[in-house]
PDB file of C-alpha atoms in Angstrom:
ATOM      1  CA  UNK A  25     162.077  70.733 101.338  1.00 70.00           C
ATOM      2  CA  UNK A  26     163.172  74.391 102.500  1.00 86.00           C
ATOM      3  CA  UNK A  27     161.846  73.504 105.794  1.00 88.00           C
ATOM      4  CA  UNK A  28     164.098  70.550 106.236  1.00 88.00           C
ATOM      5  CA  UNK A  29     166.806  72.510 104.787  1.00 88.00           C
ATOM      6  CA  UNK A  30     166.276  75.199 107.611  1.00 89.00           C
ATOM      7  CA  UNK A  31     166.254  72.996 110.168  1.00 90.00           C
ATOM      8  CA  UNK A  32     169.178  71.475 109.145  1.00 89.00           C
ATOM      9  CA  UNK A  33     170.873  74.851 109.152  1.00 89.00           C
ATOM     10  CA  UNK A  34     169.169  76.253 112.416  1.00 90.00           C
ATOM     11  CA  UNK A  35     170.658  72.745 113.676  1.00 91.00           C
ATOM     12  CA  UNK A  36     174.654  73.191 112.618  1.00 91.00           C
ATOM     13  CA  UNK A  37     174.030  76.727 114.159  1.00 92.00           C
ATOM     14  CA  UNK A  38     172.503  75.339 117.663  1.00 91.00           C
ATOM     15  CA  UNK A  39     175.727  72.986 117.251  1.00 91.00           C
ATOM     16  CA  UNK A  40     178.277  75.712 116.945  1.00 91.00           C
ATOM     17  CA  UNK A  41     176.847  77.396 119.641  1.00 92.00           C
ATOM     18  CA  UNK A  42     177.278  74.514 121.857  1.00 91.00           C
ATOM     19  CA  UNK A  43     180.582  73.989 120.889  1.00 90.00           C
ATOM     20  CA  UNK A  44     181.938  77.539 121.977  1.00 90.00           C
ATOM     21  CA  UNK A  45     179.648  77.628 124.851  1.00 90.00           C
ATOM     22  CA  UNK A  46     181.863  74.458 126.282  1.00 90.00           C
ATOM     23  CA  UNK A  47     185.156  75.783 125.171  1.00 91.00           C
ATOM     24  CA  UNK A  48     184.285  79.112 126.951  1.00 90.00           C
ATOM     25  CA  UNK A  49     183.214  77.016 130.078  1.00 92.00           C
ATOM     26  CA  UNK A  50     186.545  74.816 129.744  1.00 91.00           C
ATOM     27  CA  UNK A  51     188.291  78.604 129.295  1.00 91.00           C
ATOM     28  CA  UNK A  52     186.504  79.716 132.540  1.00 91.00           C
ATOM     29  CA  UNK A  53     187.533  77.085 134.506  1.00 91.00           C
ATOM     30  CA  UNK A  54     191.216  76.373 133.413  1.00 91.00           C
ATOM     31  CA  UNK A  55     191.465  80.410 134.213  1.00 92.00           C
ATOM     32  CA  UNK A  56     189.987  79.613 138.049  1.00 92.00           C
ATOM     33  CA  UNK A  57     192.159  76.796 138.332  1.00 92.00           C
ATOM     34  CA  UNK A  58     195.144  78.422 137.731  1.00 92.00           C
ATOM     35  CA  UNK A  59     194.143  81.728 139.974  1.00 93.00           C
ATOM     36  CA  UNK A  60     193.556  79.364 142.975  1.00 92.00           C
ATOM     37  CA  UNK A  61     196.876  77.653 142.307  1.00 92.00           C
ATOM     38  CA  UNK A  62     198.531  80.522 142.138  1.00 92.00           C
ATOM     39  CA  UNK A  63     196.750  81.945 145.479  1.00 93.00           C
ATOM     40  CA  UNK A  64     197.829  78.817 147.211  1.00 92.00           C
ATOM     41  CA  UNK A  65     201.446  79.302 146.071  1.00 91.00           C
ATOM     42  CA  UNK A  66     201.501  82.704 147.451  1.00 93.00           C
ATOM     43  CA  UNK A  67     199.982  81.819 150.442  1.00 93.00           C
ATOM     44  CA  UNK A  68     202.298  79.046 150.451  1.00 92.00           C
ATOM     45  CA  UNK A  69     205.221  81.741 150.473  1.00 93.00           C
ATOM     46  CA  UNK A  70     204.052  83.872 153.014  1.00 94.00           C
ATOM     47  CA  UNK A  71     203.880  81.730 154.915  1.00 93.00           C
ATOM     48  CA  UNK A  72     207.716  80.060 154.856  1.00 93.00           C
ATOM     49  CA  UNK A  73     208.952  84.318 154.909  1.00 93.00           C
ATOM     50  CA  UNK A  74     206.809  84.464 158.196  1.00 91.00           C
ATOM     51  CA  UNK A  75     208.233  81.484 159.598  1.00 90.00           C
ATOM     52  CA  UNK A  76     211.759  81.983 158.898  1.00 90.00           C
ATOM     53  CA  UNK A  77     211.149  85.856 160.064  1.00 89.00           C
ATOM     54  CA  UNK A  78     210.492  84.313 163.470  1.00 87.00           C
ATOM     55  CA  UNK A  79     213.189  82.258 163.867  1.00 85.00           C
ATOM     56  CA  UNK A  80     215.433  84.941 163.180  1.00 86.00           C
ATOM     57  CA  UNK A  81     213.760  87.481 164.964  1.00 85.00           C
ATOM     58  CA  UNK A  82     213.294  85.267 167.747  1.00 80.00           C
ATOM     59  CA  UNK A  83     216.412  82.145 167.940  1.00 74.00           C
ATOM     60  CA  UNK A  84     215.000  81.020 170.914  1.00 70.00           C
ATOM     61  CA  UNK A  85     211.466  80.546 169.787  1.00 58.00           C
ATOM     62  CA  UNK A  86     208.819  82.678 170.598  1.00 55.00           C
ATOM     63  CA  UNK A  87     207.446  81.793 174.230  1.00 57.00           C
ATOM     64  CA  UNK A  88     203.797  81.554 172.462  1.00 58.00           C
ATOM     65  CA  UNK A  89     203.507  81.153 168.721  1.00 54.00           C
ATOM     66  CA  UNK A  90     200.002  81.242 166.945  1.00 54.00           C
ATOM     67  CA  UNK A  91     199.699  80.746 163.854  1.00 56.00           C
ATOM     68  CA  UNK A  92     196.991  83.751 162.733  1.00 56.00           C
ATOM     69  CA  UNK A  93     193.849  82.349 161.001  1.00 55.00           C
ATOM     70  CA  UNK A  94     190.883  83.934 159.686  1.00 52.00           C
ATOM     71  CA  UNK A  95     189.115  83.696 162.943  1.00 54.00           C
ATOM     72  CA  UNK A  96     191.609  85.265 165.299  1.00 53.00           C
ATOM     73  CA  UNK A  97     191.847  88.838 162.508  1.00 57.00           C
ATOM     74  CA  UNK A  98     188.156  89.738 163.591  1.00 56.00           C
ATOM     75  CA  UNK A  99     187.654  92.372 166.288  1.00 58.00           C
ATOM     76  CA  UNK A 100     186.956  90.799 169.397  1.00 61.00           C
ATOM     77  CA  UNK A 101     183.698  91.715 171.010  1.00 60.00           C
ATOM     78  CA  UNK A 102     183.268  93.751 173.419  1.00 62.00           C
ATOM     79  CA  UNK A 103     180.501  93.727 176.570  1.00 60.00           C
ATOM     80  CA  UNK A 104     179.282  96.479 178.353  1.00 58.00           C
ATOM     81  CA  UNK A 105     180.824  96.659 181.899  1.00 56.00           C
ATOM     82  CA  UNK A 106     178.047  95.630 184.546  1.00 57.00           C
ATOM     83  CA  UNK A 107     177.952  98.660 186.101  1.00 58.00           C
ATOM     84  CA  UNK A 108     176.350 100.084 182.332  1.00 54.00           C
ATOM     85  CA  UNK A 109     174.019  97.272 182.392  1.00 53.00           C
ATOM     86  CA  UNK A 110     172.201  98.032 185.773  1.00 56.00           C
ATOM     87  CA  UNK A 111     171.554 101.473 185.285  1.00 63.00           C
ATOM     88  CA  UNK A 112     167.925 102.486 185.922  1.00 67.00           C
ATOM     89  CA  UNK A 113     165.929 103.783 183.327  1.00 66.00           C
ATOM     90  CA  UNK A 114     165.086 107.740 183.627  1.00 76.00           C
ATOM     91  CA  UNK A 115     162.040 108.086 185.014  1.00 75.00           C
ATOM     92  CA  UNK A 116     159.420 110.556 183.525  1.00 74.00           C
ATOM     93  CA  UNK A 117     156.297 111.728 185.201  1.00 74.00           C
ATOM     94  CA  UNK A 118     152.812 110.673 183.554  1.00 70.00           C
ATOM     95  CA  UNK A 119     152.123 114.706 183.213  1.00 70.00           C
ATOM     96  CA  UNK A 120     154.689 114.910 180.955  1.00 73.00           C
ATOM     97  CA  UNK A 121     153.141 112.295 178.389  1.00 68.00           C
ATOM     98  CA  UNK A 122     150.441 113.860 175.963  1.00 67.00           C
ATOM     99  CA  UNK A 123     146.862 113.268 176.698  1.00 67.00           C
ATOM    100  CA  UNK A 124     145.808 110.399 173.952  1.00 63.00           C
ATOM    101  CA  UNK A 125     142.010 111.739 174.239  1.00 60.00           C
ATOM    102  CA  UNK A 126     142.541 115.071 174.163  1.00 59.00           C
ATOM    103  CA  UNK A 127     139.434 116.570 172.190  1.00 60.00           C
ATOM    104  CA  UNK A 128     140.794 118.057 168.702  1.00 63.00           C
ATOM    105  CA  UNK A 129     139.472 120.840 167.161  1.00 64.00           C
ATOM    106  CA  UNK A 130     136.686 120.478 163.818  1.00 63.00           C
ATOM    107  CA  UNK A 131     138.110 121.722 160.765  1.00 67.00           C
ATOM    108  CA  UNK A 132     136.564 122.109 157.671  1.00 62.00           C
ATOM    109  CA  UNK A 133     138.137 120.238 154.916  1.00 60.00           C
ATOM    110  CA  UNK A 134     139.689 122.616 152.285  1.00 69.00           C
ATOM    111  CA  UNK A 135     140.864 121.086 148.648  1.00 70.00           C
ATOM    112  CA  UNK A 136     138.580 118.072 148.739  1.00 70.00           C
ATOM    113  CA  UNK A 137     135.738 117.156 146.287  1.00 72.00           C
ATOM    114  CA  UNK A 138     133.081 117.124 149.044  1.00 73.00           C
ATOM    115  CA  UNK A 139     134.688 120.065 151.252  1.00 71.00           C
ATOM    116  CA  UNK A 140     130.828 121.963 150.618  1.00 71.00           C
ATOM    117  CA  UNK A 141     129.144 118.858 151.965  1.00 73.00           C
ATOM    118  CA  UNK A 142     131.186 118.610 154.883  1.00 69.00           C
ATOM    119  CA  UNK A 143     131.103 122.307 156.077  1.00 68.00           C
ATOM    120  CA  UNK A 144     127.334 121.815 155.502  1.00 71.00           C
ATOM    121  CA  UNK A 145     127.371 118.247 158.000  1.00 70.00           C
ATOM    122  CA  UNK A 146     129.288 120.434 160.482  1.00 65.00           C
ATOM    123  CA  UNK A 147     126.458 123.081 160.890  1.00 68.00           C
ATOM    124  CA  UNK A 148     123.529 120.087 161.433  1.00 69.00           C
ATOM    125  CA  UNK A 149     125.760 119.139 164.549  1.00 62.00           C
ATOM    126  CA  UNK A 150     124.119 120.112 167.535  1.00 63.00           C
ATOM    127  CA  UNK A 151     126.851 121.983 169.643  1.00 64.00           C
ATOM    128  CA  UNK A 152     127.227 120.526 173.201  1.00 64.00           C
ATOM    129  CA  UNK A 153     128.941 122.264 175.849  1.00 60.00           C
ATOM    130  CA  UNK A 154     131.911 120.688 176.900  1.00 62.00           C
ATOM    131  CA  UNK A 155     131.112 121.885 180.474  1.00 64.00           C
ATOM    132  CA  UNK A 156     128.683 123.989 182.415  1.00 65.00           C
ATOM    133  CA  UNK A 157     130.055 125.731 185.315  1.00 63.00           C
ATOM    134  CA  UNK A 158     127.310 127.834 187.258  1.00 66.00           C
ATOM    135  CA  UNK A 159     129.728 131.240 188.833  1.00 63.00           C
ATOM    136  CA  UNK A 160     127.767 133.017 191.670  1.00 65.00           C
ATOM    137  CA  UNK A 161     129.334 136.698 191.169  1.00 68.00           C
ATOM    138  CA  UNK A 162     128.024 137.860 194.607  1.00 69.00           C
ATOM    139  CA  UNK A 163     131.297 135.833 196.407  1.00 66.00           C
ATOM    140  CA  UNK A 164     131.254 132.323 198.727  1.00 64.00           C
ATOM    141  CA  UNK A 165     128.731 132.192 201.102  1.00 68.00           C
ATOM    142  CA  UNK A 166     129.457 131.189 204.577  1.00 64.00           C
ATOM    143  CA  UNK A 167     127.668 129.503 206.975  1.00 67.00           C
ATOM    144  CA  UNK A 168     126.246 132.035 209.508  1.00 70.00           C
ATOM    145  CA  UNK A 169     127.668 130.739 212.964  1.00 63.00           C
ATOM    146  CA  UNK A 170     126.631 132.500 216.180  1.00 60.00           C
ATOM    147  CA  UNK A 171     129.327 132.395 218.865  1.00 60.00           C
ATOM    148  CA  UNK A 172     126.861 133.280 221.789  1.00 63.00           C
ATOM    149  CA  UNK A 173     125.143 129.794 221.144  1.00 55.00           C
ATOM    150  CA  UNK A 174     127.394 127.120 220.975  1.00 57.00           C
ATOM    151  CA  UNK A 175     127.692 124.811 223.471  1.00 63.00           C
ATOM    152  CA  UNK A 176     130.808 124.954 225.318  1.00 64.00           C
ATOM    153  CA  UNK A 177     130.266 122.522 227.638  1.00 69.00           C
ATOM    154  CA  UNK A 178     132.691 119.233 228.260  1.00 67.00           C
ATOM    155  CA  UNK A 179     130.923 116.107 228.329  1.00 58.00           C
TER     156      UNK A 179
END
């Protein structure tokens, strides 16, 4: 029996909710209504003071009358003159660019769990030399060319 009874309760409640929620909507909308009405009306004004601003402003008539619209308010856009347009791009020498290759430098790993284990992996590296260059400290050698025997004779 109490659960019927709550239901019936729970069920006047739902219903009185229901009931304000649609006068609250009905509220909402009459409000809207009367906004956009009174919007139009303005509108509706401004627009006669506009016109009759002309013709007194102007008796003759304007020699071109348009009437403004959304559309016509928004900044025009603009192009680039052509001359902008064809400019060249700047052109910058392939030394300036950074070498993408360029052999970094091994550094051991500081703050890290495995930093020990690392440090250790570097020393088991065999260390290649990036480049042998063999320097002969004595100075260039030169052919040695004796003037006495070469053959000056035309053919």
């Amino acid at each position: 029996m109490s659960k019927a009874r709550n239901v019936a309760i729970n069920r006047k409640k739902l219903g009185r909710f229901l009931d304000s929620l649609k006068t609250r909507t009905s509220e909402e909308l009459q409000e809207r209504k009367r906004i956009g009405e009174e919007y139009i009306g303005i509108e509706n004004e401004f627009k006669t003071i506009r016109d009759t601003a002309t013709t007194i402003i102007y008796p003759k008539g304007p020699s071109r009358f348009h009437r403004e619209t959304h559309i016509e308010t928004k900044p025009k856009h603009r192009s680039l003159p052509p001359t902008d347009e064809m400019e060249e791009p700047k052109y910058i020498p392939a030394s300036k660019y950074a070498l993408p290759m360029a052999p970094m430098p091994f550094k051991v790993a500081r703050d890290s769990k495995n930093a020990s284990r690392v440090l250790n992996l570097s020393r088991l590296r065999p260390k290649k030399p990036s480049s042998e260059v063999n320097v002969n400290e004595a100075g260039p050698s030169f052919p040695n060319i004796n003037i006495e025997k070469l053959d000056t004779t035309v053919y």
